[in-house]
Coordinates of C-alpha atoms in Angstrom, one line a residue:
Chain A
X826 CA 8.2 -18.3 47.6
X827 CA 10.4 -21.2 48.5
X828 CA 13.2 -19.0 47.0
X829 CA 13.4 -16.2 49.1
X830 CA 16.6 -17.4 51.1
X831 CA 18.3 -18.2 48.7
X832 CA 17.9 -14.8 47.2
X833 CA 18.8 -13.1 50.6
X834 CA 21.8 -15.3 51.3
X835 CA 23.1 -14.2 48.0
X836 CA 21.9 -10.6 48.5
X837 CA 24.0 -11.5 51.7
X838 CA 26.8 -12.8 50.2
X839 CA 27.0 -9.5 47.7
X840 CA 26.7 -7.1 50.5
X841 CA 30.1 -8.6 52.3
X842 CA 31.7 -8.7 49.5
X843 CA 31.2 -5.2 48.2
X844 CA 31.8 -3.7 51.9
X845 CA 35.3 -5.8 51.8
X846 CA 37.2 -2.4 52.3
X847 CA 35.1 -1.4 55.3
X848 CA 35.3 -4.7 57.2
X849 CA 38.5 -6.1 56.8
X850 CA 40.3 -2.0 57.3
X851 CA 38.0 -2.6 60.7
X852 CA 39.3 -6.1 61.2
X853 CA 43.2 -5.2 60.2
X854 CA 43.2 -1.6 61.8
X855 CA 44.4 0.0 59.1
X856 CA 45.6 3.2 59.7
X857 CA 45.4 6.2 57.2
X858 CA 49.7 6.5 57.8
X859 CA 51.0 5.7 54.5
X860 CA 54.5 3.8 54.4
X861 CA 57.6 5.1 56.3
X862 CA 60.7 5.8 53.8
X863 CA 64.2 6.0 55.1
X864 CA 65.0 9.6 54.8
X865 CA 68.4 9.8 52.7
X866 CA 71.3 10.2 55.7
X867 CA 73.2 13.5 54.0
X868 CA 71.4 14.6 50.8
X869 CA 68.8 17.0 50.8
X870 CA 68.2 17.5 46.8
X871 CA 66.7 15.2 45.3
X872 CA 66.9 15.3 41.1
X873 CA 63.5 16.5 41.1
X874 CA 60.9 17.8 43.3
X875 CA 59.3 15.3 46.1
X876 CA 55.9 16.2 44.1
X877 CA 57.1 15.2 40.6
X878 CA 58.7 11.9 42.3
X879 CA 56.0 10.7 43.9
X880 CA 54.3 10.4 40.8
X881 CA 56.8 10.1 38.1
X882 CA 59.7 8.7 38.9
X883 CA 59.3 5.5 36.9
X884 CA 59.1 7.9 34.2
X885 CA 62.1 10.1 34.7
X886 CA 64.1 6.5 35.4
X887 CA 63.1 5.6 32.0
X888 CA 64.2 8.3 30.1
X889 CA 67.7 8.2 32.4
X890 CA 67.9 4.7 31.3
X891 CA 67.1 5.7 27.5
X892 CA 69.6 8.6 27.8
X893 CA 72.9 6.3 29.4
X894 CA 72.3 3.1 27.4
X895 CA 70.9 4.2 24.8
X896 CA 72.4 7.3 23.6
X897 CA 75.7 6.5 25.8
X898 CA 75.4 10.1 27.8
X899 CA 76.0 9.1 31.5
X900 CA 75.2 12.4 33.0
X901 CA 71.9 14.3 34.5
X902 CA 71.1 17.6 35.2
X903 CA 69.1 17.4 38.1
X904 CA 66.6 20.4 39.2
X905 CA 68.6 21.5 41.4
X906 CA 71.4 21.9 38.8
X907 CA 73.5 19.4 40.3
X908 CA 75.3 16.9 37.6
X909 CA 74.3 13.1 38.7
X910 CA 76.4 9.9 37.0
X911 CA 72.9 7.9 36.0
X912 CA 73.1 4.8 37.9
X913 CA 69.8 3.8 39.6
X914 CA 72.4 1.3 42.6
X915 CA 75.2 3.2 42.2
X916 CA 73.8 7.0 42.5
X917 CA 70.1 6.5 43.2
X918 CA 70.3 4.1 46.7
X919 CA 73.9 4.3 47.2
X920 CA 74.6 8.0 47.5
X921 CA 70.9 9.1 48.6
X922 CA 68.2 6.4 49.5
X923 CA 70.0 3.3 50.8
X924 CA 68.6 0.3 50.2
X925 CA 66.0 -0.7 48.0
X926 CA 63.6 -3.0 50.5
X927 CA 63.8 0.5 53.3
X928 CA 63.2 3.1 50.4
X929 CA 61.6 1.3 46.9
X930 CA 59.6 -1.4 48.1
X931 CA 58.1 0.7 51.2
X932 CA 55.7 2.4 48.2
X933 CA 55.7 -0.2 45.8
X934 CA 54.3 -2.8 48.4
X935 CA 51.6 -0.4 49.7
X936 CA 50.7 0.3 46.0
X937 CA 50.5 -3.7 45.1
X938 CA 53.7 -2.6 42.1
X939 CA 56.3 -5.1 41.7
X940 CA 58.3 -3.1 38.9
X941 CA 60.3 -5.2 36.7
X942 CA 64.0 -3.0 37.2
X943 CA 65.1 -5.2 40.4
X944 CA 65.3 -8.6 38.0
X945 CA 68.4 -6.9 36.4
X946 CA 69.8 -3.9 39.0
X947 CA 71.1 -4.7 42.3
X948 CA 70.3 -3.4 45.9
X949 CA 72.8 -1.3 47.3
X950 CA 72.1 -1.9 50.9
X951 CA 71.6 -5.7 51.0
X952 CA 75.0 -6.3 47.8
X953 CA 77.1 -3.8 47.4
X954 CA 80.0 -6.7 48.4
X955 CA 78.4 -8.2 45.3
X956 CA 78.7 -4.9 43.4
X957 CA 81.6 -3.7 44.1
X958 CA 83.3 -7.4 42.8
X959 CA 81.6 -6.7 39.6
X960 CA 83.0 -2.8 39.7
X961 CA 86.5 -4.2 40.1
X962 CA 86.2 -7.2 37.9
X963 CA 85.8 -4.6 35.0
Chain B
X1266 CA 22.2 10.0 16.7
X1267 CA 20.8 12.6 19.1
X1268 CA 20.6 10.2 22.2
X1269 CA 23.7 9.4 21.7
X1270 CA 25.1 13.0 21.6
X1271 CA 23.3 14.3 24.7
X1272 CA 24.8 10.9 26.2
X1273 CA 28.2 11.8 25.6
X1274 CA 27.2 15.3 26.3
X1275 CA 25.9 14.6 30.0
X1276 CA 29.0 12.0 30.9
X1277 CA 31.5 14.9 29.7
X1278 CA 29.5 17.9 31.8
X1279 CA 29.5 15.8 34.8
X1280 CA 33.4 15.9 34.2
X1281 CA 33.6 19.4 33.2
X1282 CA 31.9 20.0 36.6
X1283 CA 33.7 17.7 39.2
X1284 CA 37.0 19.5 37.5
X1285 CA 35.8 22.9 37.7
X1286 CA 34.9 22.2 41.8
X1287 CA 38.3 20.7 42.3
X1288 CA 39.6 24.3 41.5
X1289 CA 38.6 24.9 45.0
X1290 CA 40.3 23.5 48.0
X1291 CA 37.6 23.7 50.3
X1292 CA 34.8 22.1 48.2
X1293 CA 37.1 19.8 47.0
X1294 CA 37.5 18.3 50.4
X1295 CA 33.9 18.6 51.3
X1296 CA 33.0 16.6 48.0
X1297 CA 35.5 14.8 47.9
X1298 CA 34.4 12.8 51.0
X1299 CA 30.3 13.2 50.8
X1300 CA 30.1 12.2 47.3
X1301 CA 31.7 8.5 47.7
X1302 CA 29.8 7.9 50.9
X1303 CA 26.4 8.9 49.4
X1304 CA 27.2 7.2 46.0
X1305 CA 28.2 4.0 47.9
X1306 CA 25.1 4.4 50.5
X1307 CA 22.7 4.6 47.7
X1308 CA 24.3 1.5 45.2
X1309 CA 23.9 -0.7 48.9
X1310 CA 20.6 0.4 49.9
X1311 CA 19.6 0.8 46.2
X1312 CA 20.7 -2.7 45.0
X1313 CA 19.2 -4.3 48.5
X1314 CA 15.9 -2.3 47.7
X1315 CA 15.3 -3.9 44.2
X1316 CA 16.3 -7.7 45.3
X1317 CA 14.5 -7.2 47.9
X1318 CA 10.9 -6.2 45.7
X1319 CA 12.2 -8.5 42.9
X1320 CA 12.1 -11.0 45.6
X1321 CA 8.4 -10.7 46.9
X1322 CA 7.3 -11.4 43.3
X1323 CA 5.6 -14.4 43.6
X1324 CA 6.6 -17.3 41.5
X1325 CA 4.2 -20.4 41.5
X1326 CA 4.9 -22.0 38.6
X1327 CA 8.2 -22.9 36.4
X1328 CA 8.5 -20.5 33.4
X1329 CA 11.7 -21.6 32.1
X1330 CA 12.5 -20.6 28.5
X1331 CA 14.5 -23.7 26.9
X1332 CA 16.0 -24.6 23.9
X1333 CA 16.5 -28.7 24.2
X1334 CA 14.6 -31.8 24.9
X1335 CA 12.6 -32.2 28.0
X1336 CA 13.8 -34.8 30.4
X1337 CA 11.1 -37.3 29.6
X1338 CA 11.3 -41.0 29.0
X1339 CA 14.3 -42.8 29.5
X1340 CA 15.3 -43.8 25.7
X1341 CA 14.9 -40.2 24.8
X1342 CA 18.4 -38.4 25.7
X1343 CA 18.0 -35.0 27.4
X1344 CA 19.3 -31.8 27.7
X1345 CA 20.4 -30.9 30.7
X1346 CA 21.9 -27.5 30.2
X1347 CA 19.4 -26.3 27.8
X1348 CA 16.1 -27.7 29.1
X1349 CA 17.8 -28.4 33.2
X1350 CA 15.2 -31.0 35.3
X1351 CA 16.4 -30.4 38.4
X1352 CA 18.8 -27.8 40.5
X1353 CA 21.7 -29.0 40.1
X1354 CA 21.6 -28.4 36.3
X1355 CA 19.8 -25.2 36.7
X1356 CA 22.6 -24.1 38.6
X1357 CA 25.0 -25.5 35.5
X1358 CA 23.0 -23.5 33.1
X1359 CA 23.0 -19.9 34.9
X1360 CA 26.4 -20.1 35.4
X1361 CA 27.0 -20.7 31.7
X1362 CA 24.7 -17.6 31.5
X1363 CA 26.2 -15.4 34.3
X1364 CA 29.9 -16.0 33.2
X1365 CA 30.1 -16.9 29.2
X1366 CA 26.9 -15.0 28.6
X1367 CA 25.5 -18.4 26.5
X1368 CA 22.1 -16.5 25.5
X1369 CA 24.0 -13.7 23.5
X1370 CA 26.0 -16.7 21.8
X1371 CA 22.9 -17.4 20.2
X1372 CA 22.5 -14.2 18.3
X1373 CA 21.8 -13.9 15.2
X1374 CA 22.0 -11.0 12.2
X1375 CA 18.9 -11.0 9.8
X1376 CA 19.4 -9.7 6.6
X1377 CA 17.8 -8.9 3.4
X1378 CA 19.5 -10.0 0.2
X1379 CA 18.9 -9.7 -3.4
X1380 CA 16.0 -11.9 -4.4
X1381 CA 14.4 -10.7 -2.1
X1382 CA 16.0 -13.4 -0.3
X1383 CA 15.7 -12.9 3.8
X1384 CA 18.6 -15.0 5.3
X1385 CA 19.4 -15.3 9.2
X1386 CA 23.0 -16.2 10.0
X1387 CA 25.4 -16.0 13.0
X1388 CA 26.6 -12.8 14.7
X1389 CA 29.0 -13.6 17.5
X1390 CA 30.2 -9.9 18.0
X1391 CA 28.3 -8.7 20.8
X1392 CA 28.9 -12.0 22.6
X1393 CA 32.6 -11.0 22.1
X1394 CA 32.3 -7.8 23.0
X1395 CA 29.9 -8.3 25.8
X1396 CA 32.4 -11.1 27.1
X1397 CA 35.3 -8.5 26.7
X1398 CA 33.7 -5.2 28.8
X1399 CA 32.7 -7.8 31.4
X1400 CA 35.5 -9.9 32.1
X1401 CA 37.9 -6.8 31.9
X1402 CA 35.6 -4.6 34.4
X1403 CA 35.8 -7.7 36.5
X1404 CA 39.9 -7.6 36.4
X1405 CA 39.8 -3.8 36.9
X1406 CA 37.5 -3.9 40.2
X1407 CA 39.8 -6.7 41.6
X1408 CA 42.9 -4.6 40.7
X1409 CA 41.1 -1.9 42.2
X1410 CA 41.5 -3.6 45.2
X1411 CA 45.0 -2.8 45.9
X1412 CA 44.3 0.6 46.5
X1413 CA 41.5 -0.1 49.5
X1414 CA 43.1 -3.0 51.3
X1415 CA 46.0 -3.6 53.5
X1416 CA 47.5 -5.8 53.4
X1417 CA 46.9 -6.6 49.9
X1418 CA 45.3 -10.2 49.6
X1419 CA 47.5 -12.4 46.9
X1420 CA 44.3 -12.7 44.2
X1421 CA 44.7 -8.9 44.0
X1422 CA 48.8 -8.9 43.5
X1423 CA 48.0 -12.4 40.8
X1424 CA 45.3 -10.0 39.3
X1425 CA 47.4 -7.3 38.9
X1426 CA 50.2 -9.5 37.9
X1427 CA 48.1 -11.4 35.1
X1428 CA 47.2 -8.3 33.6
X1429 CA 50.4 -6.7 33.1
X1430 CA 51.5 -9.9 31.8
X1431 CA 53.6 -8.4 29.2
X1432 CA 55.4 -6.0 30.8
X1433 CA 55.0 -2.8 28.1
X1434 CA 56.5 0.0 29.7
X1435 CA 56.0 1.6 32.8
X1436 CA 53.9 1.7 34.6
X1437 CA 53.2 -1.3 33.3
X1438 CA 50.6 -1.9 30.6
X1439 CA 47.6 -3.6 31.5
X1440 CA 46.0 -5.3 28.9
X1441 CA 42.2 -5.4 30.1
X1442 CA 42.3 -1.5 30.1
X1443 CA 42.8 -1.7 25.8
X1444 CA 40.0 -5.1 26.0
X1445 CA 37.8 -2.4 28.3
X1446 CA 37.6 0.1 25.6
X1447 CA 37.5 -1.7 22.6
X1448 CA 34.8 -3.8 24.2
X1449 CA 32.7 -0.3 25.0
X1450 CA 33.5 1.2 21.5
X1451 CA 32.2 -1.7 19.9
X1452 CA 28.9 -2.4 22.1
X1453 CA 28.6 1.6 21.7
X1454 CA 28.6 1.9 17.7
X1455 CA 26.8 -1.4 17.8
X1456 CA 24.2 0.9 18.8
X1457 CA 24.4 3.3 16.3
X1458 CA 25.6 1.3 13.0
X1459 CA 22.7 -0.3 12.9
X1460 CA 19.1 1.1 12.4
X1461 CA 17.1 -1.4 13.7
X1462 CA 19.4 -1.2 17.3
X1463 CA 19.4 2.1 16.9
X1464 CA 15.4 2.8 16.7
X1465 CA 15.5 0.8 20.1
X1466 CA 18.6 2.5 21.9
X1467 CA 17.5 5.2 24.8
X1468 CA 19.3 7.6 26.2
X1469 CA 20.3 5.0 28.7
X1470 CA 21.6 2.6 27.0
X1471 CA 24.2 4.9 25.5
X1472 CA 24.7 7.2 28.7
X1473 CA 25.7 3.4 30.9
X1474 CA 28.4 2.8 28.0
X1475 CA 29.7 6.8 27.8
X1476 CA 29.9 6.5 31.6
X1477 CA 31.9 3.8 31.8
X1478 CA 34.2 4.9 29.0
X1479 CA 34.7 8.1 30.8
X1480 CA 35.7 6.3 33.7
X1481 CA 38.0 4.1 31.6
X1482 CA 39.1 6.9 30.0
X1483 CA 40.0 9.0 32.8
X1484 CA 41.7 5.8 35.1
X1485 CA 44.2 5.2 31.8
X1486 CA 44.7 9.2 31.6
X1487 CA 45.7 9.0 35.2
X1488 CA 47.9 5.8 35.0
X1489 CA 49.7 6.5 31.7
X1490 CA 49.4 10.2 31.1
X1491 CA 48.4 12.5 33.9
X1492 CA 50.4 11.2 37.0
X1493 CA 49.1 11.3 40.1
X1494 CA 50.1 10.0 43.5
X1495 CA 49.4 6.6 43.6
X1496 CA 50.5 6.1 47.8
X1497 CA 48.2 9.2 48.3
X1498 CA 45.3 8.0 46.8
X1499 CA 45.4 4.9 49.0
X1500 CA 45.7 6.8 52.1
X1501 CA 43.0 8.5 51.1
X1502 CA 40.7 5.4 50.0
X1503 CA 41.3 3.5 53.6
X1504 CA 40.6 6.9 54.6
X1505 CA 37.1 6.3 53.6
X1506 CA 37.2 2.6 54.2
X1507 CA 38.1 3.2 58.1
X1508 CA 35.8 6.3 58.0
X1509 CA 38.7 8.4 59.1
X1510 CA 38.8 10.7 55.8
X1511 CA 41.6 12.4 55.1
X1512 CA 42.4 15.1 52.4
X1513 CA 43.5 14.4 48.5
X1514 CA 46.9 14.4 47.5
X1515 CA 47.4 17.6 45.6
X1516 CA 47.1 18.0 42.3
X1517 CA 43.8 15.7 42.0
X1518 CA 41.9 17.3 39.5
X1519 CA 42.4 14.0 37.1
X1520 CA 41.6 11.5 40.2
X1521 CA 38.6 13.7 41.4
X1522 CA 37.3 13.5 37.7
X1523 CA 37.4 9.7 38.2
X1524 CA 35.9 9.5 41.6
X1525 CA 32.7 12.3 41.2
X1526 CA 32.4 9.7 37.6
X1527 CA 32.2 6.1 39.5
X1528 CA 30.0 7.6 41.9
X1529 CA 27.9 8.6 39.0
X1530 CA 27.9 5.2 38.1
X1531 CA 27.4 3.6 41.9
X1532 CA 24.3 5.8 42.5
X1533 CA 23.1 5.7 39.0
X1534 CA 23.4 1.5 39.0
X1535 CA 20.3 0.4 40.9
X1536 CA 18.2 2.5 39.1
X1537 CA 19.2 2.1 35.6
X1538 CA 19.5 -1.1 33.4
X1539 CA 22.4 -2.2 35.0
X1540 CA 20.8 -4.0 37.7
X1541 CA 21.0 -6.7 35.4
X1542 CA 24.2 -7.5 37.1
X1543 CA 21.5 -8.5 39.9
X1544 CA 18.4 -9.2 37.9
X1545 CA 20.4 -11.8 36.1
X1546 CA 20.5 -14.2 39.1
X1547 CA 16.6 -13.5 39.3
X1548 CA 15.2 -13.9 35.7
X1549 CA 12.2 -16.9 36.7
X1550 CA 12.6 -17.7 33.1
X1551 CA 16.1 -18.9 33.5
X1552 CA 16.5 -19.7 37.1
X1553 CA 13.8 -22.5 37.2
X1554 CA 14.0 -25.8 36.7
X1555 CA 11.8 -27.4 33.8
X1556 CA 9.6 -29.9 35.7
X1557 CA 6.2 -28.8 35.4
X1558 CA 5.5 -32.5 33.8
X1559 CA 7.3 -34.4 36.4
X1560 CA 6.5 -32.5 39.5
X1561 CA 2.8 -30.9 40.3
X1562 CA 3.0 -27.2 41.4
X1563 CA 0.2 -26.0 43.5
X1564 CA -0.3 -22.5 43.4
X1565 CA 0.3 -21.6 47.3
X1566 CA -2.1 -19.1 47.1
X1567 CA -5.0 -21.0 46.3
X1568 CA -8.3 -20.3 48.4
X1569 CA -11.6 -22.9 48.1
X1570 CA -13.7 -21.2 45.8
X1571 CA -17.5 -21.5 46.3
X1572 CA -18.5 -23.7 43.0
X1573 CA -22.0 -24.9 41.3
X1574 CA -21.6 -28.6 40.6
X1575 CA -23.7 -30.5 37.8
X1576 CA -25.1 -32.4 40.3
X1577 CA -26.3 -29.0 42.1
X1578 CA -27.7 -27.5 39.6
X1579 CA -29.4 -30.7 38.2
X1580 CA -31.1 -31.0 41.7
X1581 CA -31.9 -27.3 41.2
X1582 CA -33.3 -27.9 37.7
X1583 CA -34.4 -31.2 37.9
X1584 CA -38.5 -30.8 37.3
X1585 CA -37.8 -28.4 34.9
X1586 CA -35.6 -30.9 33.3
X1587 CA -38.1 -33.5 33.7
X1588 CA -40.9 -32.0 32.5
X1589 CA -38.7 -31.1 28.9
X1590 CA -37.9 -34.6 28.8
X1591 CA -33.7 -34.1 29.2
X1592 CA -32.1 -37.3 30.0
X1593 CA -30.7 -36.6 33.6
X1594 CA -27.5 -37.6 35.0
X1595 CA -29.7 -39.2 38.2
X1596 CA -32.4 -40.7 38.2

């Protein structure tokens, strides 16, 4: 009796937080627009469809990586039958997407991904001073 | 063996059926839209419904179930958690019940050896995987998070962060979606290993376990098998959050499996034996504290009933009692 309250201030409480979505896209104004990507400046053909990137590109990345490091072949046939040198700073965002905060991150932060390639490959738009020292240091 | 089967059965031909509408484009986008809102609409108004009744039970007196020594003198050493006086430690021993489940860490296994010989002993396994479905469907939801919020909140990045802890692969490997299913295996042939458990088991508890496998089961094919368009499925998710729907990304058979299968599971919760998740909080047998000795409970309710004293009915009596020779009470 004395109870009753309590149980609808936690009934309360359970409602807001299970309606978090609704309330704080109403408070935020979220917008159904997903992120903006910089559009690559000359390049219309990408290695594989927009479709199969969106998805899997993490994927394909892996097996490029597999294929150049570990079984030292250093070239892809893209879809489009064009012949890539597989380098995710040197072909990837320097010849196509630019940099990696205007192309990468614009998805990865929407999705909550922090993928773990950035703690070893450089940004092309924000070091390629830094890059090309270590190109020319080789 | 049977209830089990049909369990499966049903879980799998509510799949087979969301994937056969997602063949067609139109329904898919009609469903795709009136299913979560109705699913959702009926777990809030559902789940308000049953507090609500569960609420207007009436609870006079303290019927706590304990296990340890009554506050009582002061040389005699109580037990707070076990046997809890006052608020405070009630509020002490739910939460050891609502987050490390301390009732199931009490189970035990009784078994029949040679002699006959009938021994009880400790069986800590459906604690563990009790404690291991929970915890990990608590990480998932949070992590779920990141696809209806924006900006994303920093407990659902540290969530998300936590779980992929060891970095396996990519997408990365989290580790509460093995803990999920090992946990639901277990607490599913649990079920079925034993015969005791198994003369008890209904359909529903085995179709609330194949329903949440088959959602597990389809949200690991989608991360680490099927593909799907993660930045799409957000759009569409604050599409439903802002009530400004907008249309699947194409191909979404996998992800509509998922959806049409949590919505099983949002409008099927309030009704089934998972309001526990609720009912928990409410159990008077836990909730209240054990002072019916200290403090005097008067049930609200009470009305002054019309009563025939002694005295009354020794007045009423008293020549007949006289005349018998029956000592009275006045003289």
């Amino acid at each position: 009796m004395r109870d009753r309250p309590v149980i609808y201030g936690g009934l309360a409480v359970f409602l807001a937080v299970i309606t978090l979505p609704f309330w704080r896209g109403i408070e935020s104004g979220v917008t159904t627009k997903g992120p903006e990507l910089a559009r690559p400046a000359t390049a219309r053909q990408c290695v594989a469809s927009t479709e199969f990137m969106k998805s899997s590109h993490m994927l394909l990345l892996m097996e490029m990586r597999d294929q150049a490091v570990r079984s030292g072949d250093p070239w892809y046939v893209g879809a489009g039958h064009g012949t890539y040198t597989i380098s995710l700073t040197g072909t990837c965002l320097e010849q196509c997407h630019g940099s990696k905060t205007e192309f990468c991150d614009r998805c990865h932060d929407y999705a909550g991904v922090a993928p773990g390639c950035w703690s070893c490959h450089l940004d092309a738009g924000h070091s390629t001073g830094s890059l090309t020292a270590m190109r020319s240091s080789r | 063996m049977k209830r089990a089967v049909y369990s499966i059965l049903t879980v799998a031909g509510i799949a087979v059926l969301a994937g056969a509408a997602a063949r067609d484009a139109a329904v898919l986008r009609w469903l795709a839209v009136v299913v979560p809102y109705a699913a959702f609409a009926t777990f809030v108004l559902g789940m308000s419904w049953r507090v609500t009744v569960w609420s207007l039970s009436p609870a006079p007196f303290r019927i706590p179930t304990v296990c340890g020594q009554q506050k009582a003198l002061s040389w005699i050493k109580p037990d707070r958690l076990e046997s809890p006086p006052d608020t405070l430690a009630v509020v002490g021993r739910m939460a050891l019940e609502v987050l490390l489940f301390r009732s199931l860490f009490r189970n035990t296994r009784m078994t029949l050896r040679e002699g006959p010989r009938l021994v009880f002993g400790e069986n800590k396994f459906l604690w563990l995987g009790a404690m291991a479905f929970h915890w990990s469907l608590l990480v998932i939801l949070v992590r779920h998070l990141r696809l209806f919020l924006e900006p994303l909140p920093a407990i659902v990045l540290a969530a998300e962060k936590l779980d992929g802890f060891f970095e396996v692969g990519t997408p990365v490997f989290y580790v509460t979606d093995a803990v999920v299913v090992v946990g639901l295996l277990y607490l599913f042939q649990r079920r079925l290993r034993d015969p005791l458990v198994r003369y008890i088991s209904l359909f529903t508890d085995y179709f609330a376990l194949a329903l949440l496998a088959g959602i597990a089961f389809s949200g690991i094919w989608m991360r680490y098998f099927g593909r799907v368009d993660i930045t799409g499925i957000k759009e569409f998710a604050l599409g439903l959050a802002t009530f400004r729907p907008v249309a699947l990304p194409a191909p979404s058979d996998s992800f509509f499996v998922h959806l049409i299968l949590v919505s099983t599971l949002a409008a099927y919760f309030p009704f089934s034996k998972l309001v526990h998740m609720g009912g928990v909080f409410l159990s008077p047998t836990r909730n209240l504290a054990n002072n019916n000795r200290a403090r005097r409970h008067v049930n609200p309710w009470n009305y002054p009933v019309r009563v025939h004293t002694y005295e009354e009915w020794e007045t009423e009596f008293r020549d007949k009692l006289e005349a018998a020779g029956l000592p009275l009470e006045r003289k």
